[in-house]
PDB file of C-alpha atoms in Angstrom:
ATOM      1  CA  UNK A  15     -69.027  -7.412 -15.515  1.00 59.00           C
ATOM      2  CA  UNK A  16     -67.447  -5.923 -12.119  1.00 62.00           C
ATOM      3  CA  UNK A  17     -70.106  -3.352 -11.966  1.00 65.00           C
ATOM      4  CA  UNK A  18     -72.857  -6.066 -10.692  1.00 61.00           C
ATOM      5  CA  UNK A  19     -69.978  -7.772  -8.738  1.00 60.00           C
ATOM      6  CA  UNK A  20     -69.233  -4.421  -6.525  1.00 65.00           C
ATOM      7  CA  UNK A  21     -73.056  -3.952  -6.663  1.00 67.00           C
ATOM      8  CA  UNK A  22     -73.435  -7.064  -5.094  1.00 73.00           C
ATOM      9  CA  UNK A  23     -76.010  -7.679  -7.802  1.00 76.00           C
ATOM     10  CA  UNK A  24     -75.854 -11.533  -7.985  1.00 77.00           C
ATOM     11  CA  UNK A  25     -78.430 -11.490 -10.626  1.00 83.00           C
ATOM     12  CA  UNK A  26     -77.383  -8.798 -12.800  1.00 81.00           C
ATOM     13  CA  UNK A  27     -74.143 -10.735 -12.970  1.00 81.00           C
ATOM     14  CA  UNK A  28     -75.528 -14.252 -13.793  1.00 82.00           C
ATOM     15  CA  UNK A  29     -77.727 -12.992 -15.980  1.00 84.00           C
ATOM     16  CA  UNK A  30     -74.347 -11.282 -17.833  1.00 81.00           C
ATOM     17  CA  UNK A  31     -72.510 -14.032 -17.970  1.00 79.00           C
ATOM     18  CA  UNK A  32     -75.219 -16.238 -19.438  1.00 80.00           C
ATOM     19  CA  UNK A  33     -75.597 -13.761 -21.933  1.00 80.00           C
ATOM     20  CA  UNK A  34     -72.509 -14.858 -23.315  1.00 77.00           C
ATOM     21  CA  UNK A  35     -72.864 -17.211 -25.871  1.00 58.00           C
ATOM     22  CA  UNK A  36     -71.312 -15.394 -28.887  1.00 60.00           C
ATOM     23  CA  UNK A  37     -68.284 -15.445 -26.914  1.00 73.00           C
ATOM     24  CA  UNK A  38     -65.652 -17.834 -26.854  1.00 79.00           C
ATOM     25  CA  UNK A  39     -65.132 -20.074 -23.931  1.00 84.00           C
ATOM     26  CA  UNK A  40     -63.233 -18.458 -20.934  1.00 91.00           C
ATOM     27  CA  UNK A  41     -62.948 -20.775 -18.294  1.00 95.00           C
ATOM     28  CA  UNK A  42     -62.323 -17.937 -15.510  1.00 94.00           C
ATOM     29  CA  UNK A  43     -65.609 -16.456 -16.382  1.00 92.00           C
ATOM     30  CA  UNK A  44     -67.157 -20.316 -16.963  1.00 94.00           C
ATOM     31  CA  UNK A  45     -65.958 -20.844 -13.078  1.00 96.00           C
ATOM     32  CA  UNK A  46     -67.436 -17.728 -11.469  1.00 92.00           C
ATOM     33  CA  UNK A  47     -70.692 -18.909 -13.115  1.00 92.00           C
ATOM     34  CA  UNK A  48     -70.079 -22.189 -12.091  1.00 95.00           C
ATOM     35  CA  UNK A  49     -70.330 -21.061  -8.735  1.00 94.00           C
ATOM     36  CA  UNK A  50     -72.917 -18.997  -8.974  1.00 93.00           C
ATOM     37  CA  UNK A  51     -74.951 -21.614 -10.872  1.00 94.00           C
ATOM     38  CA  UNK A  52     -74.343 -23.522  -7.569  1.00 96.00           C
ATOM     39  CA  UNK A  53     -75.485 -21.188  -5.073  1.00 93.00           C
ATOM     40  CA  UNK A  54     -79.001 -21.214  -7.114  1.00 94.00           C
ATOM     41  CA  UNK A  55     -78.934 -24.715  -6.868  1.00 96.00           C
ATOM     42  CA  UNK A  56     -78.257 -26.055 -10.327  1.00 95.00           C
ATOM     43  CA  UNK A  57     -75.948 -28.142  -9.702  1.00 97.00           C
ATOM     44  CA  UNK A  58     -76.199 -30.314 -13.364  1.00 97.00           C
ATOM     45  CA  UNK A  59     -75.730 -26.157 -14.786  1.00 95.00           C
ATOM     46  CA  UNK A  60     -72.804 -25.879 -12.272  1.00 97.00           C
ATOM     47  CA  UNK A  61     -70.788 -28.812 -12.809  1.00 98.00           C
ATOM     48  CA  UNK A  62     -71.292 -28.406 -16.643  1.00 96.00           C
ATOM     49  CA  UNK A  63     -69.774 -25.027 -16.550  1.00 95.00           C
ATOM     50  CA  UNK A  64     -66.836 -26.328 -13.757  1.00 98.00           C
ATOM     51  CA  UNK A  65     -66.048 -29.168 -15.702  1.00 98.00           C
ATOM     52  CA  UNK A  66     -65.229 -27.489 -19.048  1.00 96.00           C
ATOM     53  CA  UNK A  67     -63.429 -24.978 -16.969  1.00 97.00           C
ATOM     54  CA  UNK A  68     -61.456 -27.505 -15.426  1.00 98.00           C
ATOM     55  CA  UNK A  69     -60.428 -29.194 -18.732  1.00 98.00           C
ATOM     56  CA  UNK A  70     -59.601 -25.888 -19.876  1.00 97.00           C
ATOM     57  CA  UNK A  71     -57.284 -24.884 -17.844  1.00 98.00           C
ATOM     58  CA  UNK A  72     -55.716 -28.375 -17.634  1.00 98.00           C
ATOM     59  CA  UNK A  73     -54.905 -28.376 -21.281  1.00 97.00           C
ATOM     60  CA  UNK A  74     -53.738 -24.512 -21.154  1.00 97.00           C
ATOM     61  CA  UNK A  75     -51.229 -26.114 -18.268  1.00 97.00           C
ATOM     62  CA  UNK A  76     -52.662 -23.675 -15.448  1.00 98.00           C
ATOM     63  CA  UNK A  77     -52.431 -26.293 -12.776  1.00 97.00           C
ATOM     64  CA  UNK A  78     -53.035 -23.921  -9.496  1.00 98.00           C
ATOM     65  CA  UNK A  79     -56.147 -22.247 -11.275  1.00 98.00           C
ATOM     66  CA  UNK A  80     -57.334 -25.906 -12.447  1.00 98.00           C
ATOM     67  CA  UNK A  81     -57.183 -26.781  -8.368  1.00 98.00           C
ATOM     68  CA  UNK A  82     -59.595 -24.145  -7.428  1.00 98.00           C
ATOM     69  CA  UNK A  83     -61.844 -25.260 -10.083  1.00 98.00           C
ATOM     70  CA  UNK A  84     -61.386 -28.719  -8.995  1.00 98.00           C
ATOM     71  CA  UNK A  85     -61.919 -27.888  -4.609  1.00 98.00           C
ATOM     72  CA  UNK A  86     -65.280 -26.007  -6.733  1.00 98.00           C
ATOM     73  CA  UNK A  87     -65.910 -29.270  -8.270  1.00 98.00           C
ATOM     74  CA  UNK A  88     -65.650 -31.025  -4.913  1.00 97.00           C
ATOM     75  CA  UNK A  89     -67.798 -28.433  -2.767  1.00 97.00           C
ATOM     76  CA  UNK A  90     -70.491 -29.221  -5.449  1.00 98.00           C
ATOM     77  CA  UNK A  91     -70.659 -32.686  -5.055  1.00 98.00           C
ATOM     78  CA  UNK A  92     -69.792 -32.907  -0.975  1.00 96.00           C
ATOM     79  CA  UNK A  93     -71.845 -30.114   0.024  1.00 95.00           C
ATOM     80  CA  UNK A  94     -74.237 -29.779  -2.664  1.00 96.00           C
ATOM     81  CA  UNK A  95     -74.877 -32.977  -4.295  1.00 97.00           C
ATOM     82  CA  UNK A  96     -74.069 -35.148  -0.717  1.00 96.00           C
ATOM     83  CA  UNK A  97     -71.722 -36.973  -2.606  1.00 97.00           C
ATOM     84  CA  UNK A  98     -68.498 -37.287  -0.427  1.00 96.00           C
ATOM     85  CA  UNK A  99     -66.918 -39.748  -2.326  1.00 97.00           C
ATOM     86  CA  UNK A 100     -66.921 -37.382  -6.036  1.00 97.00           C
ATOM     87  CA  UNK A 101     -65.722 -34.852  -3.531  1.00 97.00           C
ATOM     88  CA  UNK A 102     -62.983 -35.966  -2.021  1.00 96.00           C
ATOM     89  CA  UNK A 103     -61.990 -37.178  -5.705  1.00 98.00           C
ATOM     90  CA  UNK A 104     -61.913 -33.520  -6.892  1.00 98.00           C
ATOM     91  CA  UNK A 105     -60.526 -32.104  -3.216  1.00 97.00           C
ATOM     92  CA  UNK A 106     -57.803 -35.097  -4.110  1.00 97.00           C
ATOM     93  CA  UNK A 107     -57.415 -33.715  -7.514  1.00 98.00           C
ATOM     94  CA  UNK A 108     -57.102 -30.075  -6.541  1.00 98.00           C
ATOM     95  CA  UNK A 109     -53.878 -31.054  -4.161  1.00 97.00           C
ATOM     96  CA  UNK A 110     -52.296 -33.066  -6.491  1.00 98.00           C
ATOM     97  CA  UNK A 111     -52.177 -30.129  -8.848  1.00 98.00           C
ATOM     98  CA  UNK A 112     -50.240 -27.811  -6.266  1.00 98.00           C
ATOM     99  CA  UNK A 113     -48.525 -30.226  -4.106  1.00 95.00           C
ATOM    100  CA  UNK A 114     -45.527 -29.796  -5.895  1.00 93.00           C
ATOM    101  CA  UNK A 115     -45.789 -26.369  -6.791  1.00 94.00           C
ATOM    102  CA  UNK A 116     -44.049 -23.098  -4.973  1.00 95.00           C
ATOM    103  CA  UNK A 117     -45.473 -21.847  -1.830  1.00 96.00           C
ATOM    104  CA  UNK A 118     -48.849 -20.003  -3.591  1.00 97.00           C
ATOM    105  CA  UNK A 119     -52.356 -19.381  -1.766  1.00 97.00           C
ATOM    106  CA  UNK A 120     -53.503 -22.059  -4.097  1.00 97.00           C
ATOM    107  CA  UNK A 121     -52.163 -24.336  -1.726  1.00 97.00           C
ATOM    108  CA  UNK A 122     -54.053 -22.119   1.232  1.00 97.00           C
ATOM    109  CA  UNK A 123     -57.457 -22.463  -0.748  1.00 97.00           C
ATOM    110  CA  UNK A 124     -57.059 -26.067  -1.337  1.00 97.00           C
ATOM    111  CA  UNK A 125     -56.358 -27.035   1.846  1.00 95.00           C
ATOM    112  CA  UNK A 126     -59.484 -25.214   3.211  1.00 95.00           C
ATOM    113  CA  UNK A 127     -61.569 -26.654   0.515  1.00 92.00           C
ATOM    114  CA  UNK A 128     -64.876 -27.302   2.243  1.00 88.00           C
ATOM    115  CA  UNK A 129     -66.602 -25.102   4.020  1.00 86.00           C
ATOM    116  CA  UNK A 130     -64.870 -25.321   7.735  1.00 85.00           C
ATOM    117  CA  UNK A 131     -68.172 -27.403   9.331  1.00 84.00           C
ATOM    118  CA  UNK A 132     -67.935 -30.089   6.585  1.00 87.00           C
ATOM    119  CA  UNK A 133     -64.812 -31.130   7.705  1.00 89.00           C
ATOM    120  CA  UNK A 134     -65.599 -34.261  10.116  1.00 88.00           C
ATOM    121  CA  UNK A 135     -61.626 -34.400  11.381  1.00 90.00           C
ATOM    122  CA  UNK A 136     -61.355 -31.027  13.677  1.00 88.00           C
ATOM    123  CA  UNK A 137     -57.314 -32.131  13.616  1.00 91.00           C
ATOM    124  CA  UNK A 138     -56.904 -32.004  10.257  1.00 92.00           C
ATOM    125  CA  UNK A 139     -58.966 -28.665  10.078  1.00 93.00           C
ATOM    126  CA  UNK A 140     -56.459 -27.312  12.329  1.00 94.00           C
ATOM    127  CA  UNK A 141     -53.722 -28.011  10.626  1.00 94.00           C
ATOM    128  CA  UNK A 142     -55.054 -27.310   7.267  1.00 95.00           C
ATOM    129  CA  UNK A 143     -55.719 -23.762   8.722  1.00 95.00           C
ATOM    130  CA  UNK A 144     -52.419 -23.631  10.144  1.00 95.00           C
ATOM    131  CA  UNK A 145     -50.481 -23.939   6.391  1.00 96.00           C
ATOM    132  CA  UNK A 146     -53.130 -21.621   5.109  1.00 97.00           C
ATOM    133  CA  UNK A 147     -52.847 -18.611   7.284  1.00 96.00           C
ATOM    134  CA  UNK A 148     -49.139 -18.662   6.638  1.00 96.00           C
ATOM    135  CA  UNK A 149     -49.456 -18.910   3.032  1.00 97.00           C
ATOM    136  CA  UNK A 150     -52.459 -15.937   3.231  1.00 97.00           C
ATOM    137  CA  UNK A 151     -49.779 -14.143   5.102  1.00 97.00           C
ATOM    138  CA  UNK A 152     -46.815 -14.929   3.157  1.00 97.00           C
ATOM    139  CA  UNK A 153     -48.848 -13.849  -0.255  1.00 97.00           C
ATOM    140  CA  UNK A 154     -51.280 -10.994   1.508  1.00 97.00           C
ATOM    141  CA  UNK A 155     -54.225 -12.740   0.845  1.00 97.00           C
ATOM    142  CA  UNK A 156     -56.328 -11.261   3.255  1.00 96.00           C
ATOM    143  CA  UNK A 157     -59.467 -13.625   2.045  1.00 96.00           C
ATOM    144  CA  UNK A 158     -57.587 -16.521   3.028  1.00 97.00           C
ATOM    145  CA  UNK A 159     -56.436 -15.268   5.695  1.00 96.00           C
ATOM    146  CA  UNK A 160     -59.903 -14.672   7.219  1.00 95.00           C
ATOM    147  CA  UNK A 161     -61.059 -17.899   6.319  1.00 96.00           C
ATOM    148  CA  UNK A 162     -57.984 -19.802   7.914  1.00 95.00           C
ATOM    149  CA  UNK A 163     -58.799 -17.929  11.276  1.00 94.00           C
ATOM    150  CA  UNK A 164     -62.037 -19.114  11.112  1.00 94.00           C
ATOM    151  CA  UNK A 165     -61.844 -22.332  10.468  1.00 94.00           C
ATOM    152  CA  UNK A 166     -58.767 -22.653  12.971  1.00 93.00           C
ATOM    153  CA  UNK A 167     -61.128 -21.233  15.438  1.00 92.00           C
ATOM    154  CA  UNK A 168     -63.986 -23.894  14.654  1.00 93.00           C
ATOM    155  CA  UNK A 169     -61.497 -26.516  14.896  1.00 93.00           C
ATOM    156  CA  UNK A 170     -60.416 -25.468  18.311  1.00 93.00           C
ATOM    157  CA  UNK A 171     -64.127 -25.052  19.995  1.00 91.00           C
ATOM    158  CA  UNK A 172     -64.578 -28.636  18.189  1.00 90.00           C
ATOM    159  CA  UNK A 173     -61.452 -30.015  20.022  1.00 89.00           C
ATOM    160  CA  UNK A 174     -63.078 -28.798  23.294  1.00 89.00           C
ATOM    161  CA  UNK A 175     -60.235 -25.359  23.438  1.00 88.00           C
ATOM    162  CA  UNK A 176     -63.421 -23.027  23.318  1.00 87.00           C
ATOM    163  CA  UNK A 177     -61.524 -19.806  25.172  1.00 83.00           C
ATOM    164  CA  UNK A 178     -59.044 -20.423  22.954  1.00 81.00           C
ATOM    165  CA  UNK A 179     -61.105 -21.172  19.035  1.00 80.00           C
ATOM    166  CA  UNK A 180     -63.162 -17.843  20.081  1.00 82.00           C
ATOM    167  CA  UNK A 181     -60.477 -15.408  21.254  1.00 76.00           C
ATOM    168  CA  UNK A 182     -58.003 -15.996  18.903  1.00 60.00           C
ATOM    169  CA  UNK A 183     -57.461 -13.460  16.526  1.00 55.00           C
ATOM    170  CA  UNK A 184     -53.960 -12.849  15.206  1.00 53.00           C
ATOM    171  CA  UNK A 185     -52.955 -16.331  14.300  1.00 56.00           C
ATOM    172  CA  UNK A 186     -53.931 -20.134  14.557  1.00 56.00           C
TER     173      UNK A 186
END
């Protein structure tokens, strides 16, 4: 399976993991294709595969893996579906899992959820991006990291600090 990953070969690797079926249920694999389900717009395909995921890894007790599959859950119904409502339920549902958890980039991921423009409250962006880039830093999640800088830039340019959203580059 990582061979079409590194390849970047998007459909070598869906095609893969639909191949599948004599396999057992695994919900990491059932969540990558979840997402990729999404990108090709199938969302009914997506949120099959992300909901058994989900309910997998709730039962197994893997809380901060259930939260990504949950803010997953929520992009697909904010962003992809337009329903913000069913996605702030899952982006709610993804925080309660790791609120009480220890410092982990779970939190990070969760609290960037959305995709940074989605966000309507450049504030709460901020601060969002704030706790993630010192979790991303804390854990060496250099993923996170990039994503918290972005998004902490976005918020500033949207809260009218343009020099400073677009130079910043070592921290939010």
């Amino acid at each position: 399976m990582e061979a079409p990953l590194r390849a970047g070969d998007f459909v070598g690797l869906r095609r893969l993991l639909q191949a599948r079926t004599d396999d057992p249920p695994d919900p990491e694999l059932d969540h990558v294709l979840g997402l990729i389900e999404y990108f090709y717009c199938e969302f009914d395909t997506a949120l099959n595969l992300l909901e058994r995921s989900f309910l997998a890894l709730r039962a197994a007790r893997r809380n901060r893996a259930a939260a990504l599959v949950a803010v997953s859950l929520g992009r697909v119904h904010f962003d992809g579906l337009g329903d913000q409502l069913a996605g702030r339920g899952w982006l709610s549902r993804a925080h309660s899992l790791v609120q009480k958890e220890e410092p982990c980039v779970e939190q990070g991921w969760v609290e960037l959820g959305l995709v940074g423009c989605s966000v309507a409250d450049a504030g709460e962006l901020e601060g969002g991006a704030r706790l993630a880039i010192d979790l991303a830093r804390l854990h060496g999640d250099s993923d996170l990291e990039c994503k918290a800088l972005a998004d902490g830039g976005l918020a500033r340019v949207s809260l009218g600090r343009v020099a400073e959203g677009v130079g910043r580059q070592n921290g939010i």
